[in-house]
Coordinates of C-alpha atoms in Angstrom, one line a residue:
M3 CA -11.4 16.2 -10.0
A4 CA -7.8 17.1 -10.6
N5 CA -4.7 14.9 -10.4
V6 CA -4.6 13.2 -7.1
I7 CA -2.3 10.8 -5.3
V8 CA -3.7 8.3 -2.7
V9 CA -1.1 6.9 -0.4
G10 CA -1.1 4.7 2.7
A11 CA -0.2 6.6 5.8
Q12 CA 0.7 3.7 8.0
F13 CA 2.2 0.2 7.4
G14 CA -0.1 -0.7 4.5
D15 CA -3.5 -2.4 4.6
E16 CA -5.2 0.9 5.5
G17 CA -8.2 0.5 3.3
K18 CA -6.8 2.4 0.3
A19 CA -8.9 0.3 -2.1
K20 CA -12.2 1.7 -0.8
V21 CA -10.9 5.3 -0.9
T22 CA -9.5 4.8 -4.4
D23 CA -12.8 3.2 -5.5
L24 CA -14.7 6.2 -4.1
L25 CA -12.5 8.7 -5.9
A26 CA -12.2 6.7 -9.1
K27 CA -15.9 7.4 -9.7
N28 CA -14.9 10.8 -11.1
A29 CA -11.5 9.7 -12.5
D30 CA -10.8 9.3 -16.2
V31 CA -7.5 7.5 -15.6
V32 CA -6.3 5.5 -12.6
V33 CA -2.6 4.7 -12.4
R34 CA -1.0 2.1 -10.2
Y35 CA 2.6 3.3 -9.9
Q36 CA 4.6 0.8 -7.8
G37 CA 4.8 -2.7 -6.3
G38 CA 3.4 -5.9 -7.7
N39 CA 1.0 -8.6 -6.7
N40 CA 2.3 -8.4 -3.1
A41 CA -0.5 -5.8 -2.7
G42 CA -4.0 -6.7 -1.8
H43 CA -7.0 -4.4 -2.2
T44 CA -10.6 -5.3 -1.3
V45 CA -13.7 -3.5 -2.6
V46 CA -17.3 -4.3 -1.8
V47 CA -19.9 -3.2 -4.4
D48 CA -23.6 -4.1 -4.3
G49 CA -22.8 -7.0 -2.0
E50 CA -20.1 -8.3 -4.3
T51 CA -16.5 -8.5 -3.0
Y52 CA -13.7 -7.9 -5.4
K53 CA -10.0 -8.6 -4.4
F54 CA -7.3 -6.9 -6.5
H55 CA -3.6 -7.5 -6.5
L56 CA -2.3 -5.9 -9.7
I57 CA -5.2 -4.2 -11.4
P58 CA -6.4 -0.9 -10.0
S59 CA -9.9 -1.0 -8.5
G60 CA -11.0 1.7 -11.0
I61 CA -11.5 -1.2 -13.4
L62 CA -15.0 -1.5 -11.8
Y63 CA -16.0 1.8 -13.5
K64 CA -16.9 1.3 -17.2
G65 CA -14.7 3.5 -19.4
T66 CA -12.1 4.3 -16.8
V67 CA -8.6 3.8 -18.1
C68 CA -6.5 1.7 -15.7
I69 CA -2.8 1.7 -16.0
L70 CA -0.1 -0.6 -14.6
G71 CA 2.8 1.9 -14.6
P72 CA 6.5 1.7 -15.4
G73 CA 7.4 1.6 -11.7
M74 CA 5.6 -1.7 -11.1
V75 CA 6.9 -5.2 -11.2
I76 CA 4.4 -7.5 -12.8
D77 CA 4.0 -11.3 -12.5
P78 CA 2.2 -11.9 -15.9
K79 CA 0.8 -15.2 -14.8
A80 CA -0.9 -13.4 -11.9
L81 CA -2.1 -10.7 -14.2
I82 CA -3.7 -13.2 -16.6
S83 CA -5.4 -14.9 -13.7
E84 CA -6.8 -11.7 -12.3
L85 CA -8.0 -10.7 -15.8
A86 CA -9.7 -14.0 -16.2
A87 CA -11.5 -13.7 -12.8
L88 CA -12.8 -10.3 -13.8
K89 CA -14.0 -11.5 -17.2
D90 CA -15.8 -14.5 -15.5
R91 CA -17.8 -11.9 -13.5
G92 CA -18.7 -10.0 -16.6
M93 CA -16.3 -7.1 -16.2
D94 CA -14.9 -5.3 -19.2
T95 CA -11.1 -5.2 -19.1
S96 CA -10.5 -3.5 -22.4
C97 CA -9.5 -0.2 -20.7
L98 CA -6.5 -1.8 -19.0
K99 CA -3.1 -0.6 -20.1
V100 CA 0.2 -2.2 -19.2
S101 CA 3.5 -0.4 -19.4
A102 CA 5.9 -1.9 -21.8
V103 CA 8.8 -1.0 -19.6
A104 CA 7.5 -2.4 -16.3
H105 CA 9.7 -5.2 -15.1
V106 CA 8.6 -8.9 -15.1
T107 CA 8.6 -11.2 -12.1
M108 CA 10.0 -14.5 -13.4
P109 CA 10.0 -18.0 -11.9
Y110 CA 13.5 -17.7 -10.6
H111 CA 12.5 -14.5 -8.7
L112 CA 9.8 -16.5 -6.8
A113 CA 12.3 -19.3 -6.0
L114 CA 15.0 -16.9 -4.8
D115 CA 12.5 -14.8 -2.7
A116 CA 11.4 -17.9 -0.8
A117 CA 14.9 -19.2 -0.4
E118 CA 16.3 -16.0 0.8
E119 CA 13.5 -15.5 3.4
D120 CA 13.9 -19.0 4.6
N121 CA 17.6 -18.6 5.1
R122 CA 17.3 -15.4 7.1
G123 CA 16.7 -17.4 10.3
G124 CA 15.7 -15.1 13.1
K125 CA 16.1 -12.0 10.9
K126 CA 13.2 -12.6 8.5
I127 CA 11.7 -9.5 6.7
G128 CA 8.2 -10.9 6.4
T129 CA 8.2 -10.9 2.6
T130 CA 5.1 -12.1 0.8
R131 CA 7.3 -14.5 -1.2
R132 CA 5.9 -13.1 -4.5
G133 CA 9.3 -12.4 -6.0
I134 CA 9.0 -8.7 -5.6
G135 CA 12.4 -7.9 -4.0
P136 CA 14.5 -10.1 -6.4
T137 CA 12.6 -8.5 -9.4
Y138 CA 13.4 -5.0 -8.2
A139 CA 17.0 -6.1 -7.5
D140 CA 17.4 -7.2 -11.1
K141 CA 16.0 -3.9 -12.2
C142 CA 18.5 -2.0 -10.2
D143 CA 21.3 -4.3 -11.4
R144 CA 20.2 -3.5 -15.0
I145 CA 19.7 -7.2 -15.9
G146 CA 15.9 -7.4 -15.6
I147 CA 13.3 -8.6 -18.1
R148 CA 10.7 -6.1 -19.0
I149 CA 7.2 -6.5 -20.4
E150 CA 8.4 -5.5 -23.8
D151 CA 10.8 -8.5 -23.8
L152 CA 7.9 -10.9 -23.7
L153 CA 6.8 -9.6 -27.1
D154 CA 10.2 -10.0 -28.7
A155 CA 11.3 -13.7 -29.0
D156 CA 14.9 -12.8 -29.9
A157 CA 15.3 -10.4 -26.9
L158 CA 13.7 -12.8 -24.5
R159 CA 15.8 -15.7 -25.7
A160 CA 19.0 -13.8 -25.4
K161 CA 18.3 -12.5 -21.9
L162 CA 17.2 -15.9 -20.6
D163 CA 20.2 -17.7 -22.0
W164 CA 22.4 -15.4 -20.0
L165 CA 20.2 -14.9 -16.9
V166 CA 19.0 -18.4 -16.1
P167 CA 22.5 -20.0 -15.7
K168 CA 23.4 -17.0 -13.4
K169 CA 20.3 -17.6 -11.3
N170 CA 20.9 -21.4 -11.2
I171 CA 24.3 -20.9 -9.7
M172 CA 22.6 -19.2 -6.7
L173 CA 19.7 -21.7 -6.5
E174 CA 22.0 -24.7 -6.7
R175 CA 25.2 -23.7 -4.9
I176 CA 23.8 -21.3 -2.2
Y177 CA 20.3 -22.7 -1.5
N178 CA 20.7 -26.3 -2.6
L179 CA 17.6 -26.0 -4.9
P180 CA 17.0 -27.5 -8.3
P181 CA 18.0 -25.5 -11.4
Q182 CA 15.5 -23.9 -13.7
D183 CA 15.3 -24.6 -17.4
A184 CA 15.7 -21.6 -19.8
D185 CA 14.0 -23.4 -22.7
E186 CA 10.9 -24.2 -20.6
I187 CA 10.7 -20.6 -19.3
F188 CA 11.1 -19.2 -22.8
K189 CA 8.3 -21.4 -24.2
E190 CA 5.9 -20.5 -21.4
Y191 CA 6.6 -16.8 -21.3
I192 CA 6.6 -16.1 -25.1
E193 CA 3.1 -17.5 -25.1
I194 CA 2.2 -15.4 -22.0
G195 CA 3.5 -12.4 -24.0
K196 CA 1.0 -13.2 -26.8
K197 CA -1.9 -13.2 -24.3
I198 CA -1.2 -9.8 -22.8
A199 CA 0.2 -8.1 -26.0
G200 CA -3.1 -6.3 -26.5
Y201 CA -2.8 -4.4 -23.2
V202 CA 0.9 -3.4 -23.6
C203 CA 1.7 0.2 -24.6
D204 CA 3.7 3.4 -23.7
T205 CA 1.6 4.3 -20.6
S206 CA 3.5 7.5 -19.8
A207 CA 2.4 8.9 -23.2
I208 CA -1.2 8.1 -22.3
I209 CA -0.9 9.8 -19.0
F210 CA 0.8 12.9 -20.6
Q211 CA -2.0 13.1 -23.1
A212 CA -4.6 12.9 -20.4
V213 CA -2.9 15.8 -18.6
R214 CA -3.0 17.8 -21.8
D215 CA -6.6 17.0 -22.2
R216 CA -7.3 18.1 -18.6
K217 CA -8.5 14.7 -17.6
N218 CA -8.9 13.6 -14.0
I219 CA -6.1 11.3 -13.0
L220 CA -5.9 9.2 -9.8
F221 CA -2.5 7.8 -8.8
E222 CA -2.8 4.7 -6.6
G223 CA 0.0 3.4 -4.4
A224 CA 0.3 0.0 -2.8
Q225 CA 1.6 -0.8 0.7
G226 CA 2.2 2.3 3.0
T227 CA 4.5 5.1 4.1
L228 CA 6.3 3.0 6.7
L229 CA 7.1 0.3 4.1
D230 CA 8.8 2.8 1.7
L231 CA 12.3 1.6 0.7
D232 CA 13.9 4.9 1.5
H233 CA 11.6 6.3 4.2
G234 CA 10.1 3.3 5.9
S235 CA 11.1 1.1 8.9
Y236 CA 14.2 -0.3 7.0
P237 CA 15.0 -3.2 6.5
Y238 CA 11.3 -4.2 7.2
V239 CA 10.1 -2.5 4.1
T240 CA 9.0 -3.2 0.5
S241 CA 11.4 -2.8 -2.4
S242 CA 9.8 0.3 -4.0
S243 CA 8.5 3.8 -3.1
P244 CA 4.8 3.8 -2.1
T245 CA 5.1 7.3 -0.8
A246 CA 3.8 10.3 -2.8
G247 CA 7.2 11.0 -4.4
G248 CA 7.2 7.5 -5.9
A249 CA 4.0 8.3 -7.9
C250 CA 6.0 10.6 -10.2
T251 CA 8.8 8.3 -11.0
G252 CA 6.6 5.2 -11.0
A253 CA 4.0 6.7 -13.4
G254 CA 6.4 8.7 -15.5
V255 CA 5.1 12.2 -14.8
G256 CA 6.6 15.4 -13.4
P257 CA 5.6 16.7 -9.9
T258 CA 4.1 19.9 -11.3
I259 CA 1.0 18.0 -12.5
I260 CA 0.1 16.8 -9.0
D261 CA -2.7 18.8 -7.4
R262 CA -3.4 17.0 -4.2
V263 CA -2.2 14.1 -1.9
I264 CA -4.6 12.1 0.2
G265 CA -3.4 9.9 3.0
V266 CA -5.3 6.8 4.2
S267 CA -5.1 5.7 7.8
K268 CA -7.1 3.2 9.8
A269 CA -8.7 4.5 13.0
Y270 CA -6.3 2.2 14.7
Q271 CA -3.2 0.5 13.2
T272 CA -2.1 -2.8 11.7
R273 CA 1.1 -4.4 10.3
V274 CA 1.7 -7.6 8.4
G275 CA 5.1 -9.3 8.7
E276 CA 8.1 -8.4 10.8
G277 CA 9.4 -5.0 12.1
P278 CA 8.9 -2.6 14.9
F279 CA 5.3 -1.7 15.9
P280 CA 5.3 0.4 19.2
T281 CA 1.5 0.4 19.6
E282 CA 1.0 -3.3 18.9
Q283 CA -1.6 -4.9 21.3
F284 CA -1.6 -8.5 22.3
A285 CA -4.1 -10.8 24.0
E286 CA -7.7 -9.5 24.4
I287 CA -7.3 -6.1 22.8
G288 CA -5.2 -7.2 19.9
E289 CA -7.5 -10.1 19.2
K290 CA -10.6 -7.9 19.4
L291 CA -9.2 -5.4 16.9
R292 CA -8.3 -8.3 14.6
Q293 CA -11.7 -10.0 14.7
T294 CA -14.1 -7.1 14.8
G295 CA -15.7 -6.0 11.6
T296 CA -16.0 -9.3 9.8
P297 CA -15.9 -9.8 6.8
W298 CA -13.1 -7.3 7.0
A299 CA -11.3 -9.2 9.8
E300 CA -7.6 -8.3 9.9
V301 CA -6.1 -11.0 7.6
G302 CA -3.7 -10.1 4.8
V303 CA -5.5 -10.2 1.4
T304 CA -2.4 -11.4 -0.4
T305 CA -0.8 -13.8 2.2
G306 CA -3.7 -14.8 4.4
R307 CA -1.5 -13.9 7.4
P308 CA -3.2 -12.5 10.5
R309 CA -2.3 -8.8 10.9
R310 CA -0.7 -7.5 14.0
C311 CA -3.1 -4.9 15.5
G312 CA -2.6 -1.9 17.8
W313 CA -3.8 1.6 18.7
F314 CA -3.5 4.6 16.4
D315 CA 0.0 6.1 16.3
A316 CA 0.1 9.8 15.8
V317 CA 3.9 9.8 15.6
V318 CA 3.7 7.6 12.5
G319 CA 0.8 9.8 11.3
R320 CA 2.8 13.0 11.6
Y321 CA 5.7 11.4 9.8
A322 CA 3.4 10.4 7.0
V323 CA 2.0 13.9 6.7
R324 CA 5.6 15.2 6.4
I325 CA 7.0 12.6 4.0
N326 CA 4.0 12.7 1.6
G327 CA 3.0 16.3 1.9
L328 CA -0.6 15.2 2.8
D329 CA -3.4 17.6 2.2
C330 CA -6.0 15.6 4.0
L331 CA -6.8 12.2 5.6
A332 CA -9.2 9.4 4.9
V333 CA -9.8 7.5 8.1
T334 CA -11.1 4.0 7.6
K335 CA -12.7 1.3 9.9
L336 CA -13.9 3.7 12.5
D337 CA -16.7 1.2 13.1
V338 CA -14.2 -1.4 14.4
L339 CA -13.8 0.8 17.5
D340 CA -17.5 1.0 18.3
E341 CA -17.5 -1.5 21.1
F342 CA -14.3 -0.5 22.9
E343 CA -15.0 1.1 26.3
E344 CA -11.5 2.7 26.2
I345 CA -9.5 3.8 23.2
K346 CA -5.9 5.0 23.1
I347 CA -3.9 7.2 20.8
C348 CA -0.1 7.2 20.9
V349 CA 1.0 10.9 21.0
A350 CA 4.8 10.4 21.5
Y351 CA 7.4 7.8 22.3
K352 CA 9.7 7.2 25.2
D353 CA 13.1 5.7 24.6
L354 CA 13.3 2.8 27.0
K355 CA 17.1 3.0 27.1
T356 CA 17.7 6.8 27.5
G357 CA 14.4 8.0 28.8
E358 CA 14.2 10.6 26.0
I359 CA 10.8 11.7 24.6
Y360 CA 10.3 11.6 20.9
N361 CA 7.5 13.5 19.2
D362 CA 8.8 12.6 15.8
L363 CA 9.8 9.2 14.3
P364 CA 13.3 8.1 15.1
S365 CA 15.5 7.9 12.0
M366 CA 17.7 5.2 13.3
A367 CA 16.2 1.6 13.0
G368 CA 17.8 0.4 16.2
V369 CA 16.3 3.3 18.2
F370 CA 12.8 2.6 16.7
W371 CA 12.8 -0.8 18.4
R372 CA 13.2 0.8 21.8
M373 CA 10.3 3.1 21.6
E374 CA 7.5 2.8 24.2
P375 CA 4.3 4.6 23.3
I376 CA 3.0 7.5 25.4
Y377 CA -0.8 7.3 25.2
E378 CA -3.8 9.7 25.4
T379 CA -6.8 7.7 26.6
F380 CA -10.3 8.3 25.4
T381 CA -13.6 7.0 26.6
G382 CA -15.2 4.9 23.8
W383 CA -18.5 6.0 22.3
M384 CA -20.1 2.5 22.6
K385 CA -22.6 3.2 19.8
P386 CA -22.8 1.9 16.3
T387 CA -21.4 4.1 13.6
S388 CA -21.9 1.9 10.6
G389 CA -25.3 3.6 9.8
C390 CA -24.0 7.1 10.0
R391 CA -23.8 9.0 6.7
S392 CA -22.8 12.5 7.9
Y393 CA -20.3 13.8 10.4
S394 CA -23.0 15.2 12.6
E395 CA -24.6 11.7 12.9
L396 CA -21.4 10.3 14.5
P397 CA -21.4 10.0 18.3
E398 CA -19.9 13.0 20.0
R399 CA -17.0 11.0 21.4
A400 CA -16.3 9.6 17.9
R401 CA -16.1 13.1 16.5
R402 CA -13.9 14.1 19.4
Y403 CA -11.6 11.2 18.6
L404 CA -11.3 12.2 14.9
D405 CA -10.8 15.9 15.8
F406 CA -8.0 14.9 18.1
I407 CA -6.3 12.9 15.3
S408 CA -6.6 15.9 13.0
E409 CA -5.1 18.2 15.6
L410 CA -2.2 15.9 16.4
L411 CA -1.3 15.5 12.7
E412 CA -2.2 19.1 11.7
C413 CA -4.0 17.6 8.8
P414 CA -7.8 17.7 8.2
V415 CA -9.9 14.5 8.2
A416 CA -11.8 14.7 4.9
I417 CA -13.3 11.1 4.6
V418 CA -14.4 8.6 7.3
S419 CA -15.3 5.0 6.4
V420 CA -17.7 3.2 8.7
G421 CA -18.0 -0.1 6.9
P422 CA -16.9 -2.0 3.8
K423 CA -19.7 -0.9 1.5
R424 CA -19.5 2.1 -0.8
D425 CA -22.3 3.9 0.9
Q426 CA -20.8 3.5 4.3
T427 CA -18.7 6.6 3.8
I428 CA -18.8 10.0 5.3
V429 CA -17.4 12.9 3.3
I430 CA -16.6 15.7 5.7
E431 CA -14.8 17.9 3.3
D432 CA -14.3 17.6 -0.5
P433 CA -11.0 15.7 -0.6
I434 CA -10.3 16.9 -4.1
H435 CA -11.1 20.6 -4.1
G436 CA -10.9 21.3 -0.4
P437 CA -8.5 23.9 0.9
K438 CA -4.8 23.2 0.6
R439 CA -3.1 22.4 4.0
V440 CA -0.8 25.1 5.2
L441 CA 2.0 24.1 7.5
S442 CA 2.0 25.9 10.9
H443 CA 5.2 27.2 12.4
S444 CA 5.1 24.4 15.0
S445 CA 4.8 21.6 12.5
A446 CA 7.4 23.0 10.1
S447 CA 10.0 23.3 12.8
S448 CA 9.2 20.6 15.4
A449 CA 12.2 19.1 17.2
A450 CA 13.2 15.6 16.5
H451 CA 13.0 14.7 20.2
L452 CA 12.8 16.4 23.6
S453 CA 14.9 15.5 26.6

């Protein structure tokens, strides 16, 4: 298989779990490298639906080592709950490994996350309120609690005695919320540490040994490219790096071991929470995109919030190819477009203020808000694709649509998903051992915008 990174090429919720599940079949190790239980992944196997938040979907394959890497932030209560749910369904979780140096989401992180979001007024980020941002903030401030601290009573006690009073000042004086009790937190979390101790280890050493043994490793990111802290639609982003570069730091490996990067995009586009979304559709079209394809209706797995829906954005797609160094694409939910008489793809933006045409994503957040999409319109294929199992079986207009996306992004479409089940997948080209993408002159030197 090789060492492969799977990343979301849009705003998250692209269907990465199904693609990861498909590739994990041949993986020896699956590594989740960033984020926390703000992620939601859904996999359907033999009519059974599995929803994951922290644990990689590779856990469904017996013997596959699944790693929660150093770059993650882990709510251990959520982890225990997810483990219990899998065990109740007869799943073996003994191959799960949790990084000792991953940071822990604590009760005060949850309280502060909700309080800060509520106090943003009209400038809400759209956080999942899972404490992710405050946990990463403590990590950067070098005051965070790590998984290893839950296994050391003296270390945990010392950190809580210093941290909790500090957090209580914020909770009480800034947000008028009740204080938290360091003693109660200590008692609860030292017991939690005992429950997860058997999973905790030096995961980077396991990954390094797997590389030396020439094992197949799959690196799985949460969220998507446009939610990356550095490269996303800031400030409407997550607090980590879901892009391909984040896989190396978040897993604890060097870039030289990576063989291939696969980007996942829906055949249209969605976004949860706040932030710019040029191709967003409202009323009938937006609602049809949201509701089509039940049980995969567009509702956030983690939050239950309805997703904002719109047409495929090739400007975002080209940006994702560039930022991640994508070798190929997996396009999901093509079947959702089966009953649309007319389908659009955004090929460029027009600045509503200046009239400038942008072929590439604007780097300035204020400019991004002003973008109006320029569309290429396609006649829909109006035929079911959910039963197709090869590219040639797809309706001609559906093939034309996929080919156009590939041409616009200068990146081959290797996988097409036409339904939630494992077998509702078309492999056009081997996504692992297919040819490496070569940048053309035009893609390597495209202008930021044209007058």
